Tab-separated table of C-alpha atoms and ligand atoms in Angstrom:
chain	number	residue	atom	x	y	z
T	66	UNK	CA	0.000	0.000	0.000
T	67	UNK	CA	3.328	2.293	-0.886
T	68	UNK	CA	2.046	5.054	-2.007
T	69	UNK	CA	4.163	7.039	-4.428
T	70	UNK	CA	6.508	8.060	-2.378
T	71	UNK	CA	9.816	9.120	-4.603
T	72	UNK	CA	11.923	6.985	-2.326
T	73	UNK	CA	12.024	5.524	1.225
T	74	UNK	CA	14.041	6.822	4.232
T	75	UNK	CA	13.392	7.091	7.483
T	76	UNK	CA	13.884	9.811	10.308
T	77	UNK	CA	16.847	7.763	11.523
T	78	UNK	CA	18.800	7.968	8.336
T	79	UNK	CA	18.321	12.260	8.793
T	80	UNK	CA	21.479	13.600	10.329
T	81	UNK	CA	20.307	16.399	12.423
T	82	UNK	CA	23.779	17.554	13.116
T	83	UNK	CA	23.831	18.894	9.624
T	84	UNK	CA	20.712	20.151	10.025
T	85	UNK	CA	20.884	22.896	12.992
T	86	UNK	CA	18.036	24.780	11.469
T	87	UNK	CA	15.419	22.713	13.039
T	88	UNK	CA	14.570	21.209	16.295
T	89	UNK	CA	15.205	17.498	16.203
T	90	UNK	CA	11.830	16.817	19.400
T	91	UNK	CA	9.973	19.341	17.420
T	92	UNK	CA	10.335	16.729	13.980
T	93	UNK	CA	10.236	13.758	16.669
T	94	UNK	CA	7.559	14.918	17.624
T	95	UNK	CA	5.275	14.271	14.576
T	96	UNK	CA	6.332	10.802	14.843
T	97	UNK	CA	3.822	10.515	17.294
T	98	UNK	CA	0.792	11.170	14.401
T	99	UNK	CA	-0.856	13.389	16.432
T	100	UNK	CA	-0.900	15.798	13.724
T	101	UNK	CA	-3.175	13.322	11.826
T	102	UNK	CA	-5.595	12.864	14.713
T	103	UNK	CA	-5.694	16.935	14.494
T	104	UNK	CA	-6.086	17.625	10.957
T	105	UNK	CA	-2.983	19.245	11.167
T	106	UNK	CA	-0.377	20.375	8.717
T	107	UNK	CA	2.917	19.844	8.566
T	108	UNK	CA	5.006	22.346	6.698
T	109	UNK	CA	8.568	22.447	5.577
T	110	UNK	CA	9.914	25.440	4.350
T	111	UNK	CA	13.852	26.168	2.286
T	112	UNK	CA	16.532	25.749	-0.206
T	113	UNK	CA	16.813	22.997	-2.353
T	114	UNK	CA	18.657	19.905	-0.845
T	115	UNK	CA	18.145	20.669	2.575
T	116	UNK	CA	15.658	17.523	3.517
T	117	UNK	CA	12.449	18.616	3.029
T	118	UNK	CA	11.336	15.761	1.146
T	119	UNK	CA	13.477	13.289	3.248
T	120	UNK	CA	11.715	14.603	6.546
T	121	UNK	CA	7.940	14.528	4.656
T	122	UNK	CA	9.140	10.662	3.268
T	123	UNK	CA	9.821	9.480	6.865
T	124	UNK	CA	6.322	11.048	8.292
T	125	UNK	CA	4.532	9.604	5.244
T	126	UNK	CA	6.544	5.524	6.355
T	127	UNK	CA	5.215	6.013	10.193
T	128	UNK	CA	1.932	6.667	8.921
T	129	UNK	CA	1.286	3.891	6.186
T	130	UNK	CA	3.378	1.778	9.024
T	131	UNK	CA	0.259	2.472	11.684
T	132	UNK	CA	-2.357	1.632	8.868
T	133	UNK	CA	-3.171	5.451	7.656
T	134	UNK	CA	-3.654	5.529	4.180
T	135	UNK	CA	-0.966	8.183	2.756
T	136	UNK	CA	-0.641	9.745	-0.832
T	137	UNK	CA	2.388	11.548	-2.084
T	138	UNK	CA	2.303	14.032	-5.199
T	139	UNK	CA	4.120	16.976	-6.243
T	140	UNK	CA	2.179	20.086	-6.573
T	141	UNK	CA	3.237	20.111	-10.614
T	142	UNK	CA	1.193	16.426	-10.626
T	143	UNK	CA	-1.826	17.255	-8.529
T	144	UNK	CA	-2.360	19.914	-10.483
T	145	UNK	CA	-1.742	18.188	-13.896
T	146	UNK	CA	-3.811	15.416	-12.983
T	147	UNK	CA	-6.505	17.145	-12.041
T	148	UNK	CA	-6.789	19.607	-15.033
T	149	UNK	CA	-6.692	16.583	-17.125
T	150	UNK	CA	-9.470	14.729	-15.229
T	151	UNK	CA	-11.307	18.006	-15.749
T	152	UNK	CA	-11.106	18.229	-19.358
T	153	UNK	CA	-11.967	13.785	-19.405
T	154	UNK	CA	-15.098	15.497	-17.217
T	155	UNK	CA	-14.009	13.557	-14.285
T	156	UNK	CA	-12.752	16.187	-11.508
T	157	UNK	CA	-15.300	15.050	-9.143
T	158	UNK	CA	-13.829	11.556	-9.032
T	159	UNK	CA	-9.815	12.726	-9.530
T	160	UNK	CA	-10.691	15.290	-6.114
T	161	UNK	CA	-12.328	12.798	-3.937
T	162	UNK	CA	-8.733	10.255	-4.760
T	163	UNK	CA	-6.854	13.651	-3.361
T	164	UNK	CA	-9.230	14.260	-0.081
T	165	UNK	CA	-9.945	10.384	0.986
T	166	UNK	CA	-6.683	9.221	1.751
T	167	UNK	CA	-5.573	9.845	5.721
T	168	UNK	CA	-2.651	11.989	4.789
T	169	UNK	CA	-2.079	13.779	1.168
T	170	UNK	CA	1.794	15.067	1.122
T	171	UNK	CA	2.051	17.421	-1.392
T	172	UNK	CA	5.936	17.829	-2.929
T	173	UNK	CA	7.553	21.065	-4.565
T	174	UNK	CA	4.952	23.806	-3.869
T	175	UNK	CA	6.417	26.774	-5.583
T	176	UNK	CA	8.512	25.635	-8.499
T	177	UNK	CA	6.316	26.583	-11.054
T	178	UNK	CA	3.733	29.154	-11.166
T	179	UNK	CA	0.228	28.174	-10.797
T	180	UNK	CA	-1.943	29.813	-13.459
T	181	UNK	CA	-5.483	30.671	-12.011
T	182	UNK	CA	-7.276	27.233	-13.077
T	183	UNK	CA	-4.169	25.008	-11.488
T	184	UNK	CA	-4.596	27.684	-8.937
T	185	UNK	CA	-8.235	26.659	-8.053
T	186	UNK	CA	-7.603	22.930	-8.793
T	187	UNK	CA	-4.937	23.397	-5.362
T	188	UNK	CA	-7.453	25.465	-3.248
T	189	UNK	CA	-10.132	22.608	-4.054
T	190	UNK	CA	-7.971	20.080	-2.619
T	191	UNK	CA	-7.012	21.937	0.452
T	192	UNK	CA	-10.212	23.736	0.813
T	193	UNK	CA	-11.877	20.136	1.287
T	194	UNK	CA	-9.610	18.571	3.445
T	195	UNK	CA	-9.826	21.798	5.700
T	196	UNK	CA	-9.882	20.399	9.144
T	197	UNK	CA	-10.594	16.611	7.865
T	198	UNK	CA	-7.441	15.570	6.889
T	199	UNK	CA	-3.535	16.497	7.032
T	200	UNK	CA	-1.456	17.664	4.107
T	201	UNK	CA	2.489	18.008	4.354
T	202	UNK	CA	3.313	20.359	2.278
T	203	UNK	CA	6.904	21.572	1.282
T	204	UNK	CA	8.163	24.238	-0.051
T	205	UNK	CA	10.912	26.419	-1.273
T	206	UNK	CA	9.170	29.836	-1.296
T	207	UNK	CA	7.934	31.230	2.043
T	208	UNK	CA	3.976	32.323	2.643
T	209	UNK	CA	4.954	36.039	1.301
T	210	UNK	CA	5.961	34.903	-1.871
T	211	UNK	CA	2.883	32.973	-2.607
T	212	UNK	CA	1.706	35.913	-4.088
T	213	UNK	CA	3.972	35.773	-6.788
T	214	UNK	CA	3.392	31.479	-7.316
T	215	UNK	CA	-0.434	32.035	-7.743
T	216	UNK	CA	-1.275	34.668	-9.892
T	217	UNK	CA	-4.316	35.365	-8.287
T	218	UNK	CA	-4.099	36.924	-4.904
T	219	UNK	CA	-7.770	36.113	-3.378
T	220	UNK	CA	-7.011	32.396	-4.279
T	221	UNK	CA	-3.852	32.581	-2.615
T	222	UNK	CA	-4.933	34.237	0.677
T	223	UNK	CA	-8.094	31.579	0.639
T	224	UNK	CA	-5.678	28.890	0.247
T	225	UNK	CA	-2.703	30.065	3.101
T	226	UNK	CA	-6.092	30.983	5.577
T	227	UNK	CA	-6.957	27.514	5.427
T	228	UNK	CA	-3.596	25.997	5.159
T	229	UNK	CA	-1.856	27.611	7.948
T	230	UNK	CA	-5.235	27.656	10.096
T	231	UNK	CA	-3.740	24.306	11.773
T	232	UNK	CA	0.012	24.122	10.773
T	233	UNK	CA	3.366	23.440	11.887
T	234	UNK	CA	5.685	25.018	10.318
T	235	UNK	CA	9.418	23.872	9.729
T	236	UNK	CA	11.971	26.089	8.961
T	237	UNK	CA	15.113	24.978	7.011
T	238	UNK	CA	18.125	26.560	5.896
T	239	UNK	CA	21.760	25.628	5.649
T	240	UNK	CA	23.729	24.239	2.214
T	241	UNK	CA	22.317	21.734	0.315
T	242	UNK	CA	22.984	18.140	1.110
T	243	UNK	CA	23.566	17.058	-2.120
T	244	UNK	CA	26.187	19.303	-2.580
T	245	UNK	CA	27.654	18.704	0.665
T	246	UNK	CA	28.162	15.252	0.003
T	247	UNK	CA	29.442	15.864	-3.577
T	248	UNK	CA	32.167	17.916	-2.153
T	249	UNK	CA	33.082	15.092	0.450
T	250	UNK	CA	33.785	12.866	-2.344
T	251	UNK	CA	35.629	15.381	-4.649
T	252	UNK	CA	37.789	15.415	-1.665
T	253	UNK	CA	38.180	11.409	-0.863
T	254	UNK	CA	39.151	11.476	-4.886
D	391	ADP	P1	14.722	18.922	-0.536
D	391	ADP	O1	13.429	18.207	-0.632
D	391	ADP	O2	14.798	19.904	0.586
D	391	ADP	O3	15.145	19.538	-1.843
D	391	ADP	P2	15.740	16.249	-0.069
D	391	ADP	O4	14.924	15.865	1.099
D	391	ADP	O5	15.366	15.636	-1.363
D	391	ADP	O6	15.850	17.839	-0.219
D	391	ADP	O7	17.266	15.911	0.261
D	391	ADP	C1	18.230	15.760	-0.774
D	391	ADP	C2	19.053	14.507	-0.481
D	391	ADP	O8	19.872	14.739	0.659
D	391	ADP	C3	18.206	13.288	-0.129
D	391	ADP	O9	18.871	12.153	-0.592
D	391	ADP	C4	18.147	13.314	1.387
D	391	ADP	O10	17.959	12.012	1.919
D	391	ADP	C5	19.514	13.867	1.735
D	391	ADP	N1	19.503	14.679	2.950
D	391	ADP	C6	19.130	15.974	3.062
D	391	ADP	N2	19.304	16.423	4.310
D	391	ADP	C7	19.774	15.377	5.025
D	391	ADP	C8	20.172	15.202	6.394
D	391	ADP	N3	20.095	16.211	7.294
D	391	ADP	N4	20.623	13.976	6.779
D	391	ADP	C9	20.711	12.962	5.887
D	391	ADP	N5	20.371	13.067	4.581
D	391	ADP	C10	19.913	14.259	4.139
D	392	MG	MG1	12.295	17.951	-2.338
């Protein structure tokens, strides 16, 4: 019952030590899935490379592991997928597949731009899992800059309202990890 994820690692393969940005109990804490029993949402916010995706991954294996049904998507997907079930005139049934599951991680907010229709296809999603069910969500851009990844600013404050209503939110910073560990072996060679 994997479900998507882009790969599988687990909160004990995340080196904190790298990772002084964040508070290890307050992460260890959502281990606990009392987020889920809260309809709460989980958000990481940085750079590229700095383990947002790792830390989302590892939340998304304890819940499948305790039997809650978990999707994971990038924002560029959900969005695709739904604007293609629209136009097969079968959004209805494409939405309810984003809102049923337990927990609905969405990947990459803020890459690309969201023109007004991908724009509303996002709010539908979060609008109906509004106090129902958690999203993780990361991100690269903070809340400010949402402005500038939907174009239209009354979707975008209707969408953070609800969003950040019941959130935890996860600062990151620091270098990338990938390029950390590309330097470490340009340095063994
Ligand atoms: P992001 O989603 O922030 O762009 P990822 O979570 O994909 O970054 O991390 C990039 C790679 O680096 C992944 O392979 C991830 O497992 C690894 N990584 C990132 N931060 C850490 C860390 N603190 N400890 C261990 N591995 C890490
Ligand atoms: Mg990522």
């Amino acid at each position: 019952k994997l479900s998507k994820l882009p790969f599988r690692k687990t909160l004990d393969e995340f080196d904190f030590t790298v990772q002084p940005s964040i508070d290890e109990r307050r992460v260890k804490e959502l281990m606990t899935l009392s987020f889920l029993k809260n309809h709460e949402n989980p958000i990481f916010l940085g750079p590229p490379g700095i383990g947002k995706t790792h830390l989302a991954v590892s939340i998304g294996l304890q819940a499948i592991s305790h039997g809650y049904k978990t999707y994971f998507i990038s924002a560029h997907d959900l969005v695709s997928q739904l604007r293609k079930a629209d136009l097969d005139q079968k959004l209805e049934k494409k939405l309810r597949s984003f809102v049923k599951p337990s927990l609905l991680i969405i990947d990459e907010m803020g890459y690309m731009k969201l023109d007004n229709h991908s724009a509303h296809y996002l709010f539908q999603v979060i609008a109906r899992r509004y106090e129902r069910g958690s999203i993780i969500l990361t991100s690269n851009k903070s809340f400010g800059e949402w402005g500038d990844i939907i174009g239209d600013p009354v979707i975008a404050t209707a969408m953070l309202d609800r969003l950040l209503h019941h959130s935890r939110i996860y600062n990151l910073n620091g270098e990338s990890y990938r390029m950390k560990e590309k330097k470490l072996q340009n340095e063994k060679q």
